[in-house]
Every structure is written in C-alpha cells, then in structure tokens.
Short mmCIF file of C-alpha atoms and ligand atoms in Angstrom, two decimals:
data_model
loop_
_atom_site.label_atom_id
_atom_site.label_comp_id
_atom_site.label_asym_id
_atom_site.label_seq_id
_atom_site.Cartn_x
_atom_site.Cartn_y
_atom_site.Cartn_z
CA MET A 67 -14.29 14.94 -3.27
CA LYS A 68 -15.97 15.07 0.13
CA PHE A 69 -14.80 14.12 3.57
CA GLY A 70 -16.87 13.40 6.64
CA ASP A 71 -19.42 10.66 6.94
CA ASP A 72 -20.05 10.15 3.23
CA LYS A 73 -19.41 6.63 2.04
CA PRO A 74 -16.69 6.78 -0.56
CA SER A 75 -17.20 5.56 -4.06
CA ALA A 76 -14.40 3.59 -5.68
CA ALA A 77 -13.80 6.61 -7.93
CA ASP A 78 -13.46 8.92 -4.88
CA SER A 79 -10.94 6.56 -3.32
CA GLU A 80 -9.09 6.38 -6.60
CA ARG A 81 -8.83 10.18 -6.87
CA LEU A 82 -7.74 10.58 -3.27
CA SER A 83 -5.28 7.74 -3.52
CA ASP A 84 -3.76 9.34 -6.62
CA ALA A 85 -3.42 12.64 -4.76
CA VAL A 86 -1.69 10.84 -1.87
CA ASP A 87 0.69 9.16 -4.32
CA ARG A 88 1.45 12.47 -6.02
CA VAL A 89 2.26 14.10 -2.70
CA ASN A 90 4.51 11.18 -1.78
CA ALA A 91 6.22 11.33 -5.17
CA LEU A 92 6.75 15.04 -4.66
CA LYS A 93 8.20 14.53 -1.20
CA GLY A 94 10.44 11.87 -2.72
CA GLN A 95 12.07 14.56 -4.85
CA LEU A 96 13.04 16.46 -1.75
CA THR A 97 14.33 13.45 0.18
CA PRO A 98 15.10 10.64 -2.28
CA PRO A 99 14.70 7.26 -0.60
CA ILE A 100 17.87 5.27 -0.02
CA THR A 101 17.58 1.92 -1.73
CA THR A 102 19.80 -0.55 0.03
CA TRP A 103 18.08 -3.79 -0.88
CA ASP A 104 18.88 -5.64 -4.09
CA THR A 105 20.01 -3.27 -6.85
CA GLU A 106 19.21 0.37 -7.58
CA PRO A 107 16.18 0.84 -9.84
CA ALA A 108 17.16 1.67 -13.39
CA PHE A 109 13.77 1.91 -15.09
CA ASP A 110 13.29 5.58 -14.24
CA SER A 111 16.84 6.86 -14.64
CA ASP A 112 15.98 8.78 -17.80
CA LYS A 113 12.62 10.03 -16.62
CA ASP A 114 12.31 13.69 -15.63
CA LYS A 115 11.11 13.42 -12.07
CA SER A 116 10.39 17.15 -11.94
CA GLN A 117 7.13 16.45 -13.78
CA PHE A 118 5.71 15.30 -10.48
CA ARG A 119 6.07 18.79 -9.09
CA LYS A 120 3.08 20.02 -11.01
CA PHE A 121 0.97 18.05 -8.63
CA GLU A 122 1.75 20.26 -5.67
CA ASP A 123 -1.88 21.36 -5.53
CA ALA A 124 -2.76 17.84 -4.41
CA CYS A 125 -1.23 18.70 -1.03
CA ASN A 126 -4.19 20.64 0.32
CA SER A 127 -6.84 17.97 -0.20
CA VAL A 128 -4.45 15.41 1.22
CA LYS A 129 -3.87 17.47 4.37
CA ALA A 130 -7.60 17.64 5.11
CA PHE A 131 -7.81 13.90 4.53
CA TYR A 132 -5.01 13.14 7.01
CA ALA A 133 -6.65 15.24 9.73
CA GLU A 134 -9.74 13.08 9.39
CA GLN A 135 -7.77 9.83 9.13
CA HIS A 136 -5.82 10.50 12.33
CA GLU A 137 -8.95 11.38 14.22
CA LYS A 138 -10.89 8.29 13.16
CA GLN A 139 -8.20 5.56 13.11
CA THR A 140 -8.62 4.90 16.81
CA VAL A 141 -7.49 1.79 18.69
CA LYS A 142 -11.15 0.79 19.05
CA PHE A 143 -11.78 1.12 15.31
CA ASN A 144 -8.66 -0.89 14.52
CA ILE A 145 -9.54 -3.73 16.85
CA GLU A 146 -13.05 -3.88 15.41
CA ALA A 147 -11.73 -3.82 11.84
CA ARG A 148 -9.55 -6.86 12.56
CA ILE A 149 -12.37 -8.74 14.27
CA ALA A 150 -14.59 -8.04 11.27
CA PHE A 151 -11.83 -9.17 8.89
CA HIS A 152 -11.47 -12.53 10.63
CA SER A 153 -15.16 -13.15 11.28
CA GLN A 154 -16.82 -12.08 8.04
CA LYS A 155 -16.95 -13.86 4.74
CA ARG A 156 -16.63 -11.30 1.98
CA ALA A 157 -15.88 -13.08 -1.25
CA ARG A 158 -14.05 -16.01 -2.74
CA ILE A 159 -12.21 -15.01 -5.87
CA CYS A 160 -9.98 -16.43 -8.54
CA LEU A 161 -7.24 -13.90 -9.25
CA ILE A 162 -6.64 -15.27 -12.73
CA ARG A 163 -10.28 -14.99 -13.65
CA CYS A 164 -10.37 -11.47 -12.16
CA SER A 165 -7.63 -10.44 -14.50
CA ASP A 166 -9.87 -11.56 -17.37
CA ALA A 167 -12.57 -9.03 -16.53
CA SER A 168 -12.72 -6.53 -19.33
CA ASP A 169 -15.52 -4.32 -18.08
CA PRO A 170 -14.44 -0.83 -19.17
CA ASP A 171 -15.88 0.65 -15.98
CA THR A 172 -13.64 -1.35 -13.69
CA ASP A 173 -10.94 0.85 -12.34
CA VAL A 174 -8.79 1.02 -15.46
CA PRO A 175 -6.27 3.51 -14.03
CA GLN A 176 -5.73 1.20 -11.06
CA ILE A 177 -5.04 -1.80 -13.31
CA GLU A 178 -2.65 0.32 -15.35
CA HIS A 179 -0.80 1.42 -12.22
CA LEU A 180 -0.41 -2.18 -11.10
CA LEU A 181 0.80 -3.33 -14.51
CA GLN A 182 3.17 -0.37 -14.86
CA THR A 183 4.65 -1.12 -11.46
CA ALA A 184 5.14 -4.79 -12.33
CA GLU A 185 6.48 -4.03 -15.81
CA ALA A 186 9.07 -1.59 -14.43
CA MET A 187 10.24 -4.34 -12.08
CA ARG A 188 10.34 -6.86 -14.91
CA ARG A 189 12.43 -4.47 -17.06
CA ASP A 190 14.88 -4.15 -14.18
CA GLY A 191 15.14 -7.93 -13.89
CA LYS A 192 13.56 -8.13 -10.44
CA PRO A 193 12.52 -11.61 -9.28
CA GLU A 194 9.13 -13.02 -10.20
CA TRP A 195 7.81 -12.79 -6.65
CA MET A 196 8.56 -9.04 -6.65
CA GLN A 197 6.79 -8.58 -9.98
CA VAL A 198 3.77 -10.30 -8.44
CA VAL A 199 3.93 -7.90 -5.49
CA GLY A 200 4.02 -5.00 -7.95
CA LEU A 201 1.06 -6.45 -9.81
CA THR A 202 -1.09 -6.95 -6.72
CA HIS A 203 0.04 -4.46 -4.07
CA ASP A 204 -3.02 -2.18 -4.31
CA LEU A 205 -5.68 -4.87 -4.69
CA GLY A 206 -6.63 -4.24 -1.06
CA LYS A 207 -8.45 -1.19 -2.38
CA LEU A 208 -11.22 -3.63 -3.25
CA LEU A 209 -12.13 -2.95 0.38
CA SER A 210 -14.11 -0.02 -1.01
CA PHE A 211 -16.56 -2.50 -2.48
CA PHE A 212 -17.31 -4.19 0.85
CA GLY A 213 -18.72 -1.10 2.55
CA THR A 214 -16.06 0.77 4.45
CA ASP A 215 -16.40 3.63 6.91
CA GLY A 216 -14.65 6.09 4.67
CA GLN A 217 -11.63 6.67 2.49
CA TRP A 218 -9.62 7.10 5.68
CA ALA A 219 -10.10 3.35 6.25
CA VAL A 220 -8.80 2.39 2.78
CA VAL A 221 -6.08 4.72 1.50
CA GLY A 222 -3.48 7.19 2.75
CA ASP A 223 -0.16 6.84 4.52
CA THR A 224 -0.32 4.46 7.46
CA PHE A 225 0.98 4.83 11.01
CA VAL A 226 1.15 2.81 14.21
CA VAL A 227 -2.06 2.92 16.22
CA GLY A 228 -1.78 2.82 20.00
CA CYS A 229 1.29 5.00 20.54
CA LYS A 230 2.40 8.54 19.92
CA PHE A 231 2.41 9.74 16.32
CA ASP A 232 2.46 13.52 16.39
CA GLU A 233 0.68 16.43 18.03
CA ARG A 234 -2.63 15.45 16.42
CA ASP A 235 -2.46 12.00 17.93
CA SER A 236 -4.64 10.78 20.77
CA LYS A 237 -4.37 12.54 24.11
CA ASP A 238 -4.98 9.24 25.88
CA PRO A 239 -2.32 8.91 28.65
CA VAL A 240 -1.13 5.48 27.42
CA TYR A 241 -1.67 5.69 23.67
CA SER A 242 0.00 9.08 23.41
CA THR A 243 3.33 8.01 24.94
CA VAL A 244 6.27 7.06 22.70
CA ASN A 245 5.80 3.31 23.19
CA GLY A 246 2.06 3.46 23.87
CA PHE A 247 0.89 -0.02 24.82
CA TYR A 248 3.83 -1.67 23.04
CA ALA A 249 7.20 -2.73 24.44
CA ALA A 250 10.29 -1.14 22.89
CA GLY A 251 11.76 -3.50 20.26
CA CYS A 252 8.60 -5.62 20.12
CA GLY A 253 8.82 -5.85 16.32
CA LEU A 254 6.40 -4.42 13.79
CA ASP A 255 4.74 -7.82 13.44
CA ASN A 256 3.28 -7.08 16.84
CA VAL A 257 1.93 -3.58 16.24
CA MET A 258 -1.35 -2.50 14.73
CA LEU A 259 -0.89 -0.34 11.66
CA SER A 260 -3.79 1.93 10.79
CA TRP A 261 -6.32 -0.16 8.86
CA GLY A 262 -6.34 0.26 5.11
CA HIS A 263 -5.68 -1.46 1.81
CA ASP A 264 -2.11 -2.42 2.77
CA GLU A 265 -2.94 -4.09 6.06
CA TYR A 266 -5.98 -5.78 4.57
CA LEU A 267 -4.12 -7.31 1.62
CA TYR A 268 -1.25 -8.37 3.86
CA HIS A 269 -3.66 -10.36 6.01
CA VAL A 270 -5.21 -11.97 2.92
CA PHE A 271 -1.88 -12.90 1.29
CA ARG A 272 -0.07 -13.93 4.46
CA GLU A 273 -2.31 -16.98 4.67
CA GLN A 274 -3.01 -17.61 1.01
CA SER A 275 0.11 -17.02 -1.08
CA SER A 276 3.63 -18.34 -1.31
CA LEU A 277 5.16 -14.85 -1.46
CA PRO A 278 8.38 -14.54 0.59
CA GLU A 279 8.38 -12.43 3.74
CA GLU A 280 10.10 -9.54 1.93
CA GLY A 281 7.20 -9.51 -0.54
CA LEU A 282 4.63 -9.53 2.26
CA ALA A 283 6.54 -6.67 3.93
CA MET A 284 6.43 -4.67 0.69
CA ILE A 285 2.65 -5.07 0.69
CA ARG A 286 2.07 -4.38 4.36
CA TYR A 287 4.34 -1.37 4.67
CA HIS A 288 4.16 0.28 1.27
CA SER A 289 2.12 3.24 2.61
CA PHE A 290 3.97 3.35 5.93
CA TYR A 291 5.88 6.48 4.89
CA PRO A 292 6.49 7.73 8.45
CA TRP A 293 8.60 4.58 8.89
CA HIS A 294 10.22 3.77 5.55
CA ARG A 295 10.88 7.36 4.53
CA GLU A 296 10.90 9.47 7.69
CA GLY A 297 12.54 6.98 10.04
CA ALA A 298 9.79 7.04 12.68
CA TYR A 299 9.01 4.09 14.96
CA MET A 300 12.55 2.70 14.86
CA HIS A 301 12.25 2.04 18.62
CA LEU A 302 9.57 -0.57 17.95
CA MET A 303 11.57 -2.55 15.38
CA ASP A 304 13.16 -5.95 15.88
CA SER A 305 16.01 -7.42 13.83
CA ARG A 306 13.75 -8.81 11.07
CA ASP A 307 12.25 -5.38 10.49
CA TYR A 308 15.58 -4.03 9.22
CA LYS A 309 15.47 -6.55 6.38
CA HIS A 310 11.85 -5.61 5.72
CA LEU A 311 12.74 -1.91 5.68
CA GLU A 312 15.30 -2.51 2.94
CA ALA A 313 12.71 -4.46 0.95
CA VAL A 314 10.09 -1.71 1.25
CA ARG A 315 12.61 0.94 0.22
CA ALA A 316 13.51 -1.13 -2.83
CA PHE A 317 9.82 -1.41 -3.71
CA ASN A 318 8.88 2.25 -3.22
CA PRO A 319 10.39 3.86 -6.37
CA TYR A 320 8.48 1.40 -8.56
CA ASP A 321 5.21 2.35 -6.88
CA LEU A 322 5.83 6.09 -7.10
CA TYR A 323 7.70 6.60 -10.34
CA SER A 324 6.48 3.95 -12.75
CA LYS A 325 3.28 5.90 -13.50
CA SER A 326 3.22 6.86 -17.12
CA ASN A 327 0.74 8.13 -19.68
CA GLU A 328 1.78 5.42 -22.06
CA ARG A 329 -1.13 2.99 -22.28
CA VAL A 330 -0.40 -0.50 -21.07
CA ARG A 331 -1.10 -3.23 -23.59
CA VAL A 332 -3.18 -5.28 -21.20
CA ALA A 333 -4.11 -8.07 -23.60
CA GLU A 334 -0.49 -8.61 -24.60
CA LEU A 335 0.73 -8.80 -21.01
CA LYS A 336 -2.08 -10.94 -19.69
CA PRO A 337 -0.66 -14.44 -20.39
CA TYR A 338 2.65 -13.61 -18.74
CA TYR A 339 1.04 -12.29 -15.56
CA GLN A 340 -1.63 -14.97 -15.39
CA ASN A 341 1.18 -17.49 -15.41
CA LEU A 342 2.93 -15.63 -12.57
CA ILE A 343 -0.26 -15.45 -10.50
CA ALA A 344 -0.68 -19.21 -10.86
CA LYS A 345 2.81 -19.70 -9.40
CA PHE A 346 2.13 -17.82 -6.17
CA PHE A 347 -1.58 -18.24 -5.42
CA PRO A 348 -4.03 -21.12 -5.12
CA ASN A 349 -6.84 -21.27 -7.67
CA GLU A 350 -9.24 -19.38 -5.41
CA ILE A 351 -8.62 -17.23 -2.36
CA ASP A 352 -10.87 -15.96 0.40
CA TRP A 353 -11.02 -12.23 0.06
FE1 LIG B 536 -1.11 1.48 -2.17
FE1 LIG B 537 0.49 1.69 -5.65
#
C-alpha cells in the first residue's frame, strides 16, 4: 500500500480501512467504550475479543497514514470538498438494485462487513432504522470511485478541521487554537469534520432518507474516535450532541466487533434488507 500522491484503488482503500478498524478494535480492548444508549450489545458477549490483538502490526501503516491525513485535510481542502459535493452530479442510484449486483469483483468483504454489522444489530433486537444504519454506514466509501485525492480523503478516523487537534495540527494562529474559528458550544452540526466516507454519506442521507437523527449521527460520527472514544472536542458540543454521542457509542461495538470469518448468506438475507431499504429511502437517490 502506498501513500503520497498515488490515486487509491478501491482495494487499497479497503485494506487501509481494515487496518484502521483493526487498530480501533485493538484500542477498544484497552479502553472499552461505555454504551449508555439503548441496551448493552449482547451479540459479542461470547466472542474472544483478544483475537483482535493479533492485528497489532496494522498500527505502523496506520500511523503513516494519519500523518498524511492530518497534513492534507486542510480547511481549504474541506471547503472545496463541500463545494464540489453540492455542485457536482455524480450518480443517481437505486439502493435496492445496487444490492442485486452480484459481480464477484465488487468489494465482497465490504458487503460482508455491512451485513454482519446489520445482522448483529438484528440479533440484538435493535430497531429497523438502526439495522439500516448498520447496513449502509460505509457506503460512503463509494467516494473512491468518483476520483478522490487519496485514501486520506475517504477513510481513517475523523477530526474537527479548523481548530486545534494535536501537536501535528496546523500552526495557523487561528486554526491551531482550542476553539479555532468556532464558538465554544456551537454544536457539532456547525463544525467541519475532516472529509471522508462518513461525512459524505451523512450529507447524502440527511436529505434523502427518513432515518432519525440518531441514525444520521451514527453515520456522521462513526469514525470520529477522538470524540466518541477519547472525549475530545467536548467544548464544541451543544445539548443535542450528548444524545448523539450516546447513539454513536451504542453503534460502535457493532461496527468493530461484528466482523467474523463466517460467510454471510447474502442471497438468503437479501429480501429482508431490500424490504428495509424500501422503508427508509426513495426509489432512487442522488449520490
Ligand atoms: Fe466506516
Ligand atoms: Fe464499518
């Protein structure tokens, strides 16, 4: 896997994204997330979480990736990415028809991850809207197919752009202060998160789905580990963000710990999930 100016292939993004997930799963063993929203997850109670430790070697490639991501996710890049999002037509797709695609070269591991996440939620009796979030939360990775600047603009943990993150953050006199160009307590709705598959999908679904705001928060913040795991950026939150934080923490274990080598029986599950998709999305959406 290369960094730098190379355009990423979907497979590169997939590998890197898996490494990021493994590192996050590993960190989760050291500081288990507190789930305060809804009920505790039960699906993984008998699963030996120590198996994730064998992935420690993923840490080094991920570190190099984050150095690049923090350097390139500038305020300027983020403003331009949002202008491009709102001004360009990329594709118009039917989610149900997409789920019919059976091309063996299409990102099978990604589809399995999405189905495993949704199935773990279904087994735990989570509401339908949450199962749909599980099923779709990484679809923003389709960004890779529309010509992105690099993997750093698609995957990886996200952070707030335009204020202080850590010592590698911008040395700009405004952007590198604690509040940056934001007001304390302005609410996370009003901050720019580093551009990637989460932010992208959130913008798509916010306008074109009937998912509740907790579901949209799960999508937007699922890679925002500095916030939902480390407790950073609390000074920018407003009252609604506390509810969103609980939702994201309830979502996180399903994303990290539902991965399994057991093959998903895609054909068997398809009718159930196609029916769910139809409940929350119009026939076609602008992508
Ligand atoms: Fe993700
Ligand atoms: Fe995921």
